[in-house]
mmCIF file of C-alpha atoms in Angstrom:
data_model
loop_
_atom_site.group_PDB
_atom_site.id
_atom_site.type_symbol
_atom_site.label_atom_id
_atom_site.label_comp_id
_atom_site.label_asym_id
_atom_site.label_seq_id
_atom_site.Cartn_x
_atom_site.Cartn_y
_atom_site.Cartn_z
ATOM 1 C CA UNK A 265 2.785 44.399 2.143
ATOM 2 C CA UNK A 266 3.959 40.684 1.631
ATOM 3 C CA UNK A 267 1.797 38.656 4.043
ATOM 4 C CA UNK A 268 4.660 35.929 5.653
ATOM 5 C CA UNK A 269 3.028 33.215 4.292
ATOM 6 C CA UNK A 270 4.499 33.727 0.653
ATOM 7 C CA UNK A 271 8.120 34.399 2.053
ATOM 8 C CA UNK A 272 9.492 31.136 1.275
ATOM 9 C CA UNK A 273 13.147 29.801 0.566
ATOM 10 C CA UNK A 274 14.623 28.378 -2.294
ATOM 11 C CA UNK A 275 15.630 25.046 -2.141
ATOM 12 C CA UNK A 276 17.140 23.069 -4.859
ATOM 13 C CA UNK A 277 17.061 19.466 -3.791
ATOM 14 C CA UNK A 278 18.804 16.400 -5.034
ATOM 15 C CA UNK A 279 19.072 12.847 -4.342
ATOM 16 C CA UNK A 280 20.533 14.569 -1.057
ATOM 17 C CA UNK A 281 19.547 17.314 -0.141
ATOM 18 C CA UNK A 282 21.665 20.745 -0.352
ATOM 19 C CA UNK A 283 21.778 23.633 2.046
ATOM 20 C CA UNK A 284 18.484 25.913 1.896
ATOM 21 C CA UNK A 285 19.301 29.478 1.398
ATOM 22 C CA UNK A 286 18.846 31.778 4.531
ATOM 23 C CA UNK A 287 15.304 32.950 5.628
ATOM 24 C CA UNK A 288 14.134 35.635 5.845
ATOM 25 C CA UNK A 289 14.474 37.879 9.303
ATOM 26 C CA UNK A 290 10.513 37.678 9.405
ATOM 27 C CA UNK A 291 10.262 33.992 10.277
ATOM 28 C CA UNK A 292 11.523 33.259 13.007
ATOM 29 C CA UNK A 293 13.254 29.864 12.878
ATOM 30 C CA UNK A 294 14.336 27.797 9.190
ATOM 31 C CA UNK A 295 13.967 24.601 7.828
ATOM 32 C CA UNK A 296 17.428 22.240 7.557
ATOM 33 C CA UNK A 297 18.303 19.063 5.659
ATOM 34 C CA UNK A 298 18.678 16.693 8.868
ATOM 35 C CA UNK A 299 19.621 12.845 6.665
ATOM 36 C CA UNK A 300 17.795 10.631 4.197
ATOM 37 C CA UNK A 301 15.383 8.134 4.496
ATOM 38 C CA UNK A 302 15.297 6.606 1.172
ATOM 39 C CA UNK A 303 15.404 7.193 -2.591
ATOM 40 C CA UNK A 304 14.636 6.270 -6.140
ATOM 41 C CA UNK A 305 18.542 4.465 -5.946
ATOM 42 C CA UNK A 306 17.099 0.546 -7.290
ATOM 43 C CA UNK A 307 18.325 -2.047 -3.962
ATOM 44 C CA UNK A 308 16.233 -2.411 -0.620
ATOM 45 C CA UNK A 309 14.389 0.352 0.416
ATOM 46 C CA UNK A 310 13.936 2.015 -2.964
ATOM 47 C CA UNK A 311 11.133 4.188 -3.341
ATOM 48 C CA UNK A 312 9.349 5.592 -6.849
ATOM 49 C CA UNK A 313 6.183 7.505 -5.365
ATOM 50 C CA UNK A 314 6.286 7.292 -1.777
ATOM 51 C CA UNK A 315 2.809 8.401 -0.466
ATOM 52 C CA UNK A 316 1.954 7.961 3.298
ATOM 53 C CA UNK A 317 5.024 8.333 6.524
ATOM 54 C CA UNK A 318 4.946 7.655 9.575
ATOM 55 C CA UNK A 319 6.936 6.843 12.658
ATOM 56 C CA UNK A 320 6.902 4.633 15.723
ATOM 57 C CA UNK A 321 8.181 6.124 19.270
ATOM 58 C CA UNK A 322 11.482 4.230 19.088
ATOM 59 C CA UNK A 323 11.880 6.297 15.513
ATOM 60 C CA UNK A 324 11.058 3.575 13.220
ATOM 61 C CA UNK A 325 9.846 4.849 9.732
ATOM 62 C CA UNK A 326 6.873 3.848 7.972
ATOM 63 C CA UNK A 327 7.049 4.469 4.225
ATOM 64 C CA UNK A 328 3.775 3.370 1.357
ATOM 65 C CA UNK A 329 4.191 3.824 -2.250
ATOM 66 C CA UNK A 330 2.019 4.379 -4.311
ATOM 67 C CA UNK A 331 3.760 2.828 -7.709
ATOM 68 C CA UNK A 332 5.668 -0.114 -5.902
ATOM 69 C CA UNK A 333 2.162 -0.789 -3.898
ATOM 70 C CA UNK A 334 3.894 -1.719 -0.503
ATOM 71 C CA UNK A 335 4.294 -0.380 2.878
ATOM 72 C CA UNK A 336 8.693 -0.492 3.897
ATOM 73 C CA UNK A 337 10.207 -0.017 7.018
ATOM 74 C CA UNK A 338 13.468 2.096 8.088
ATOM 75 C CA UNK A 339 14.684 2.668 11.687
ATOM 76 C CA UNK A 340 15.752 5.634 12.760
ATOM 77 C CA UNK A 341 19.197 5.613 11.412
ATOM 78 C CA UNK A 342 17.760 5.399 7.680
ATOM 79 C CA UNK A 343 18.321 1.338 7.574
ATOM 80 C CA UNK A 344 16.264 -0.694 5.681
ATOM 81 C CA UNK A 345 14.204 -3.289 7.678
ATOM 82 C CA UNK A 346 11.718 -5.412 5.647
ATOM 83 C CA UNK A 347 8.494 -4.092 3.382
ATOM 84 C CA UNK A 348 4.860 -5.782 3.121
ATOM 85 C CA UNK A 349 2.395 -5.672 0.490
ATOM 86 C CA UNK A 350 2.414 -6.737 -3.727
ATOM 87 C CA UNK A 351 -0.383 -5.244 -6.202
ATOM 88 C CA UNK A 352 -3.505 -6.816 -6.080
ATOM 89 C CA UNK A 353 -6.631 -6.496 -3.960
ATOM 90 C CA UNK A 354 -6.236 -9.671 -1.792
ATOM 91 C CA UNK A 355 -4.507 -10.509 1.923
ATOM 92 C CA UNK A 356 -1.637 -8.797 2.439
ATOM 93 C CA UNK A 357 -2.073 -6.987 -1.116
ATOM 94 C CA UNK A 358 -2.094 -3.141 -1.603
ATOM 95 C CA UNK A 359 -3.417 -1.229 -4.543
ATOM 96 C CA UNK A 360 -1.991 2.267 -4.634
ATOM 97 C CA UNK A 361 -1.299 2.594 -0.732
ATOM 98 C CA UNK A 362 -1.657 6.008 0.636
ATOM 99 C CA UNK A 363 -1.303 7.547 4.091
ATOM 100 C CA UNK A 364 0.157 5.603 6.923
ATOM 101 C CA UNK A 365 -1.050 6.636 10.665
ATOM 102 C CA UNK A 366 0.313 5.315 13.499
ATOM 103 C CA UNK A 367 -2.560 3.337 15.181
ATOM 104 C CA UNK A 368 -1.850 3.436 18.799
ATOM 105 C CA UNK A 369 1.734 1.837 20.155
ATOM 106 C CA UNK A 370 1.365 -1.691 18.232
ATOM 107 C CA UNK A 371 0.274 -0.896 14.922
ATOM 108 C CA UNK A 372 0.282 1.016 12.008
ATOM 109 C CA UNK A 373 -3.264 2.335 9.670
ATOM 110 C CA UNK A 374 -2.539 2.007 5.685
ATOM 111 C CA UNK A 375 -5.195 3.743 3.383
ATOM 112 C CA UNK A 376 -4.973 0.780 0.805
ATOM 113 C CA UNK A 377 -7.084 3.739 -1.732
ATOM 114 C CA UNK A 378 -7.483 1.990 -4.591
ATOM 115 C CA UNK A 379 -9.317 -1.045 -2.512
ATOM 116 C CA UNK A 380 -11.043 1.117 -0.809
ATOM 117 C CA UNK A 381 -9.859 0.320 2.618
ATOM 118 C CA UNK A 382 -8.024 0.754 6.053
ATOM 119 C CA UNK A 383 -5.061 -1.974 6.454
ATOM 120 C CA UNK A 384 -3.466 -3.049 9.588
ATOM 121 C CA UNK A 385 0.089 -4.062 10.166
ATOM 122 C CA UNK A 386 1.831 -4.666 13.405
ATOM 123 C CA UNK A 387 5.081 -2.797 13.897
ATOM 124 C CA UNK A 388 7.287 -5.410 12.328
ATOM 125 C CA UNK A 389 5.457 -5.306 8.935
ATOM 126 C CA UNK A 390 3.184 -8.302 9.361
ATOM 127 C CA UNK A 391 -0.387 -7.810 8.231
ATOM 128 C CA UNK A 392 -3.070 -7.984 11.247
ATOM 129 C CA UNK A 393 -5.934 -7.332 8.594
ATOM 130 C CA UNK A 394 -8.474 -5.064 7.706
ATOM 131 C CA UNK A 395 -9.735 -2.791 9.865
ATOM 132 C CA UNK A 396 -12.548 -0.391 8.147
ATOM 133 C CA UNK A 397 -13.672 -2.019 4.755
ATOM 134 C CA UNK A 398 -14.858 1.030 2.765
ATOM 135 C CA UNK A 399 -17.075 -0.803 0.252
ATOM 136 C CA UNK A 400 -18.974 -2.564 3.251
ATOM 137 C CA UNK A 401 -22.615 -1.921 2.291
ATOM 138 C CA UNK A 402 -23.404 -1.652 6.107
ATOM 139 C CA UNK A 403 -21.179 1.433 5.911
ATOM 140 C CA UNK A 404 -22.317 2.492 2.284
ATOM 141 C CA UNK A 405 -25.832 2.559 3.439
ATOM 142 C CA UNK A 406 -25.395 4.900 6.334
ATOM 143 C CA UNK A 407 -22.676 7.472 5.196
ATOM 144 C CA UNK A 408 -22.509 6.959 1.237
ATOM 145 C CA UNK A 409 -19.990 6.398 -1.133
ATOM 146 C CA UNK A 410 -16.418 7.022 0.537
ATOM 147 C CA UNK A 411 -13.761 8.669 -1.598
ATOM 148 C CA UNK A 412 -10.778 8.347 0.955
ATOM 149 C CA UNK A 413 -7.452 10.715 0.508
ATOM 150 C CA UNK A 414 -5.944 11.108 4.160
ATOM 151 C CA UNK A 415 -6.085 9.409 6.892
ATOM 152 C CA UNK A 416 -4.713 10.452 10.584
ATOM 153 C CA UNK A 417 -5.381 8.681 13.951
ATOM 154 C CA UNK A 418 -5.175 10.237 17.486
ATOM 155 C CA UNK A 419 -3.494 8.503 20.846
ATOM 156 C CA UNK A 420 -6.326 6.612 21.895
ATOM 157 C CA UNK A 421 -6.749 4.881 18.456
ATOM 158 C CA UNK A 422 -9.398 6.560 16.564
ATOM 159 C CA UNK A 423 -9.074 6.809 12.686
ATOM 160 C CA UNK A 424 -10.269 10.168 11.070
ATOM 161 C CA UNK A 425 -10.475 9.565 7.031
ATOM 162 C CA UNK A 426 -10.942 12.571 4.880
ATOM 163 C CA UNK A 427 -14.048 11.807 2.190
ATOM 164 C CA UNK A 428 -12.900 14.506 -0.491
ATOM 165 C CA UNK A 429 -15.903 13.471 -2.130
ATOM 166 C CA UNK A 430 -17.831 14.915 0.404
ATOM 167 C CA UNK A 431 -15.784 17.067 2.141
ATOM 168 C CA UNK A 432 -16.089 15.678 5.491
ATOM 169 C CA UNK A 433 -14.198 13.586 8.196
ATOM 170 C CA UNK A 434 -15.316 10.104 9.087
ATOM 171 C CA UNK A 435 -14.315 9.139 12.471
ATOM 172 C CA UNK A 436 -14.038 5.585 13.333
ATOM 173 C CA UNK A 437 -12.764 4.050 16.808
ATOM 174 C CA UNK A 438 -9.909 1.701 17.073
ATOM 175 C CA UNK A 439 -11.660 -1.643 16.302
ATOM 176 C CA UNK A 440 -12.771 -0.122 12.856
ATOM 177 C CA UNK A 441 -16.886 0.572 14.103
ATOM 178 C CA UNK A 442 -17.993 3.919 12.570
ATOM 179 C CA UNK A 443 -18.871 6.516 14.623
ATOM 180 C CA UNK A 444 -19.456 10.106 13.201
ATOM 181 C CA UNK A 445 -18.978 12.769 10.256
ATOM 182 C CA UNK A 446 -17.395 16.040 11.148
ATOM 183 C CA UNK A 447 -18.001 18.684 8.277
ATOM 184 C CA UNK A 448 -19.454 18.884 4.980
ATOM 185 C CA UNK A 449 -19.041 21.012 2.210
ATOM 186 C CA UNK A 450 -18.926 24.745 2.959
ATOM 187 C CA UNK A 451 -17.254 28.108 3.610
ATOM 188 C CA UNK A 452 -18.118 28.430 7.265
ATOM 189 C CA UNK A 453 -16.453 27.463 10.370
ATOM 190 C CA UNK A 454 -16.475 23.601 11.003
ATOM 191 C CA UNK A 455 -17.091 23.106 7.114
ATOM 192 C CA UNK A 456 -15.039 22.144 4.209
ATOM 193 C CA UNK A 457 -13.802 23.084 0.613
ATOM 194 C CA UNK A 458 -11.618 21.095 -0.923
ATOM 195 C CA UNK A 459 -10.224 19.038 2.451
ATOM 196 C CA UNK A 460 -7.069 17.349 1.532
ATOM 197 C CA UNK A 461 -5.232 17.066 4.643
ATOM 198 C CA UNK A 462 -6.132 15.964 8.461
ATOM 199 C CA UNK A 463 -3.357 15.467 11.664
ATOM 200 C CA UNK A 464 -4.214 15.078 15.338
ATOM 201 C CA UNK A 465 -2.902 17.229 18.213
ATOM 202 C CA UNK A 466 -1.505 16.005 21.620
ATOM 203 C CA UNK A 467 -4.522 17.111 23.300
ATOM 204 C CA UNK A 468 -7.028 15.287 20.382
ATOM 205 C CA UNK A 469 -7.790 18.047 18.275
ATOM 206 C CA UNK A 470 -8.049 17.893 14.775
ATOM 207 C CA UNK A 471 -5.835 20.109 12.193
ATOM 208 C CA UNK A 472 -7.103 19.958 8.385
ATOM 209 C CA UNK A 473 -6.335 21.777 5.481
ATOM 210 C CA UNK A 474 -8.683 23.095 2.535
ATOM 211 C CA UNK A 475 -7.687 24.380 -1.030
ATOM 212 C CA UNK A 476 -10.723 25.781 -1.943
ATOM 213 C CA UNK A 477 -11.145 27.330 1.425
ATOM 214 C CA UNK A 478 -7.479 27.890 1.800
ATOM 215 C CA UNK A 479 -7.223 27.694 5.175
ATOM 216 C CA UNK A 480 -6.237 25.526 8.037
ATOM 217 C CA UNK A 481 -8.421 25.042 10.813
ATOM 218 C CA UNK A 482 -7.979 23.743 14.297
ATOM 219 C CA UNK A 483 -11.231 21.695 15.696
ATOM 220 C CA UNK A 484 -11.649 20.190 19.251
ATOM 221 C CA UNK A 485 -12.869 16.476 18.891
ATOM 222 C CA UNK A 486 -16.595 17.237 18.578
ATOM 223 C CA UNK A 487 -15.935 19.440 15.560
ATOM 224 C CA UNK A 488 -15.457 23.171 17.079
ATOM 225 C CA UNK A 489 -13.550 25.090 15.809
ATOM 226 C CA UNK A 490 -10.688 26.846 18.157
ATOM 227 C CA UNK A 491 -8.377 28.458 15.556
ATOM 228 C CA UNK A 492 -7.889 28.983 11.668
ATOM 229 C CA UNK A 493 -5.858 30.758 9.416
ATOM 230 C CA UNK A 494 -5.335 31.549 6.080
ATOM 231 C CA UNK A 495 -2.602 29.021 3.727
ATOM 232 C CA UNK A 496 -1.739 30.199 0.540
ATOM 233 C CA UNK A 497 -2.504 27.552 -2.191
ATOM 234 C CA UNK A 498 -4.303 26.978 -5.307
ATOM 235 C CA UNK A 499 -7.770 25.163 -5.953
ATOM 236 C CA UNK A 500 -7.213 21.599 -6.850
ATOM 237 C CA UNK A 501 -7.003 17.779 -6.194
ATOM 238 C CA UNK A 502 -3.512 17.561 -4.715
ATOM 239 C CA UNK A 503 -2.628 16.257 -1.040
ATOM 240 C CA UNK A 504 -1.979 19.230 1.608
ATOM 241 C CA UNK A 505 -0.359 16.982 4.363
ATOM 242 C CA UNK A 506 -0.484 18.100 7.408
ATOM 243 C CA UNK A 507 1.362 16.891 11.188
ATOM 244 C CA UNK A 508 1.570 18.219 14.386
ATOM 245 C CA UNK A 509 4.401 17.778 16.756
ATOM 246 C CA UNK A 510 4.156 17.663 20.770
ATOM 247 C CA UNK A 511 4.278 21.184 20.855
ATOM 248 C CA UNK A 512 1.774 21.450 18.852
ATOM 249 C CA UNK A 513 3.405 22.519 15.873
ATOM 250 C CA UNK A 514 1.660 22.854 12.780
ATOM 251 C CA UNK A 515 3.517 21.792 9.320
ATOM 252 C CA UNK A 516 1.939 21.933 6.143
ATOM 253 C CA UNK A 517 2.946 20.990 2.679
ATOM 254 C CA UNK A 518 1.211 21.686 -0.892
ATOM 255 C CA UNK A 519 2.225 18.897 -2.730
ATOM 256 C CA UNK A 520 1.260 20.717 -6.152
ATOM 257 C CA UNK A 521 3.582 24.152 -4.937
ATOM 258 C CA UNK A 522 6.123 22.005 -3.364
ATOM 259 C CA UNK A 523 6.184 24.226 -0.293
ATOM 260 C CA UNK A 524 5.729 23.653 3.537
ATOM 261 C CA UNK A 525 5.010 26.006 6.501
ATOM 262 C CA UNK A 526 5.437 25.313 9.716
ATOM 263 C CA UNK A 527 3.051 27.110 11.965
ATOM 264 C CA UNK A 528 2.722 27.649 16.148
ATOM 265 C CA UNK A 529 -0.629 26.162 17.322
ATOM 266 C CA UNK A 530 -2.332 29.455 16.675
ATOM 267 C CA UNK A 531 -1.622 29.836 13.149
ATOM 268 C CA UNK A 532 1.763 31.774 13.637
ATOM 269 C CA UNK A 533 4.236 31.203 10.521
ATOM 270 C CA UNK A 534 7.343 29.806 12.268
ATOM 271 C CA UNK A 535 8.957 28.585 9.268
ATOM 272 C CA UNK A 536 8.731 28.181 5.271
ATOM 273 C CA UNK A 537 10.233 26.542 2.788
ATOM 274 C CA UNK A 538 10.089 26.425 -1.528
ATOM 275 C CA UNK A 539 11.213 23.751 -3.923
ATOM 276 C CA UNK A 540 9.783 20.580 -2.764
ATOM 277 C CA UNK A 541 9.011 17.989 -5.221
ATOM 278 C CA UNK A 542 5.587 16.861 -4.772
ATOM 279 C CA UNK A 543 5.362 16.797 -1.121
ATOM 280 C CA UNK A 544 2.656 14.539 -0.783
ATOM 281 C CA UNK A 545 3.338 12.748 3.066
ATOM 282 C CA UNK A 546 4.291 14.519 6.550
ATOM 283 C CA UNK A 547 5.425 13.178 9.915
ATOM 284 C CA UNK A 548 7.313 14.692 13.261
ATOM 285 C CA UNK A 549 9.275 11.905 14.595
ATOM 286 C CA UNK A 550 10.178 11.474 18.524
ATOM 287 C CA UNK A 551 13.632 13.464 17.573
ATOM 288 C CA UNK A 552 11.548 16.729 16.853
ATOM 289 C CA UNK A 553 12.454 16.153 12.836
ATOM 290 C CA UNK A 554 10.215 16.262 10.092
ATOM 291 C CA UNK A 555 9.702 13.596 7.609
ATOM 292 C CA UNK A 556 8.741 14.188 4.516
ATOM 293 C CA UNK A 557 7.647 12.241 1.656
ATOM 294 C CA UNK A 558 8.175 13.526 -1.614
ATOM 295 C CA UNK A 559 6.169 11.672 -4.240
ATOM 296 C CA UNK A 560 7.306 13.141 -7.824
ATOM 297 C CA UNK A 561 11.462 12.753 -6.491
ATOM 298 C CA UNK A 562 11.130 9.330 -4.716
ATOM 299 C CA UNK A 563 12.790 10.361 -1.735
ATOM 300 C CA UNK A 564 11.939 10.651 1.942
ATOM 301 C CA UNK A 565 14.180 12.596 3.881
ATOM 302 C CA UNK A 566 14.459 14.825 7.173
ATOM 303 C CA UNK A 567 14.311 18.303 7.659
ATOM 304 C CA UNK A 568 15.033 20.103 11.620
ATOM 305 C CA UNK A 569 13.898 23.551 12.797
ATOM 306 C CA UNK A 570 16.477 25.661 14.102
ATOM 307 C CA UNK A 571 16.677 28.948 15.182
ATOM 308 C CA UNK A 572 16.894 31.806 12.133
ATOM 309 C CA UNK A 573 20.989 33.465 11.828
ATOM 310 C CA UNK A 574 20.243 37.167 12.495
ATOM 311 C CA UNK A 575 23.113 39.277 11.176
ATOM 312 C CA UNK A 576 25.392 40.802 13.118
ATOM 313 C CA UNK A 577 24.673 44.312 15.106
ATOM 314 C CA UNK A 578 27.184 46.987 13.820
ATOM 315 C CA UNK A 579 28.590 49.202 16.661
ATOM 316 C CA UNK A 580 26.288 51.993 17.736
ATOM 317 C CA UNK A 581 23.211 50.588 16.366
#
């Protein structure tokens, strides 16, 4: 028997998107092109290898890239509204940006990787600073070397930044002061293979995902587990993004596979989708869409769940 997991629809996508194909009857609900963010088209608002998203609850988009090294703003129509950040490793400079987390109501989290720290802008793009510094050797001396990938922050303003080195979480609270690990390399509940993706719930629980595990798990804030199931990927370095929307939604993405599931908050497969170019950034906005950034086909563009079509009955059946 095909487990659900692997029943995913064809996609071809181009600078805008076309029509997925029809899923299958065993999902129950599909995955549609909703608009477009941005692309690789040169002007304002061009992207090359977008690599963190995130929005704001009036809709606003947050979009880092990875090749162009700064952190652009859309609102919620798709319009361009300014962008921070050059190359280099000073104020206000970004070095291979990654994920972007909302960071309460005012602000937005960067994962400036290549510098090895968290960045701080307030909603209009202006730099507040730098929150965690990842190379502090106060930090170093009490959890290690850091090699950060992901980054996700819950409502009240704590930071959770995956350490694929290590496979763990480090949890820091909103003024940037380090608080705990969660995890460690392993097979067992509450342990991690191969972490590449983290997203808070509503309620404040954690959602990661594991390639070498290949699994998702579902941990309350101290680290228990509550629920896991199985994703189908392959062993490697590549992001598995993962957001959560307020009904506790699960979508995941394998940036290497260029698919995405969307999951209930038990591990249900809701929805599925194939043909994804390097999915490497997720993120529900307020509208119930989902954002996604798609790193090897510079674009970032919308996708809605709506119910599957069933076929018609015929008479008598």
């Amino acid at each position: 028997m095909i487990h659900p997991l692997v029943l995913v629809v064809a996609w071809s996508l181009a600078a805008v998107p076309a029509p997925p194909a029809a899923v299958g009857d065993s999902l129950p609900l599909v995955l549609r092109p909703a608009g477009v963010v941005a692309t690789s088209a040169a002007g304002r608002g061009q992207v090359i290898e977008p690599s963190g998203v995130a929005t704001d609850a009036f809709g606003r988009v947050y979009v880092s890239d990875a090749a162009l090294h700064r952190l652009q703003r859309f609102d919620a129509r798709g319009l361009w509204l300014g962008e921070a950040g050059v190359l280099g490793s000073g104020p206000g400079e970004l070095r291979r940006p990654g994920a972007v987390a909302l960071l309460g109501t005012l602000s937005v989290a960067v994962l400036d990787r290549e510098n090895r720290r968290i960045v701080t802008y307030d909603l209009f793009g202006r730099l507040i600073g730098v929150l965690v510094d990842l190379l502090d050797d106060a930090l170093a001396s009490e959890v290690g070397r850091i090699d950060p990938s992901a980054l996700a922050a819950d409502r009240g303003g704590a930071l959770y930044l995956v350490d694929a080195d290590r496979d763990r979480l480090l949890v820091f609270d909103f003024s940037g002061r380090f608080l705990r690990s969660v995890g460690g390399f392993g097979a067992r509940p509450g342990s991690f293979r191969g972490l590449a993706g983290v997203a808070t719930t509503p309620r404040g629980e954690l959602v990661t995902a594991e390639r070498a595990n290949r699994r998702v798990q579902r941990l309350d804030a101290g680290g228990r587990v509550v629920a896991t199931w199985p994703l189908v990927v392959r062993p490697g370095g590549a992001a598995l993004p993962v957001a959560v929307d307020d009904s506790s939604r699960v979508a995941v993405a394998d940036e290497a596979g260029g698919r995405l599931w969307v999951f209930d908050g038990r591990g249900r497969p809701l929805a599925a989708l194939a043909g994804l170019d390097g999915p490497r950034a997720l993120a529900f906005a307020p509208d119930g869409t989902l954002l996604v950034a798609e790193a090897s086909a510079g674009r970032v563009s919308r996708l809605k769940l709506v119910p599957a079509s069933r076929p018609p009955v015929a008479p008598g059946e």
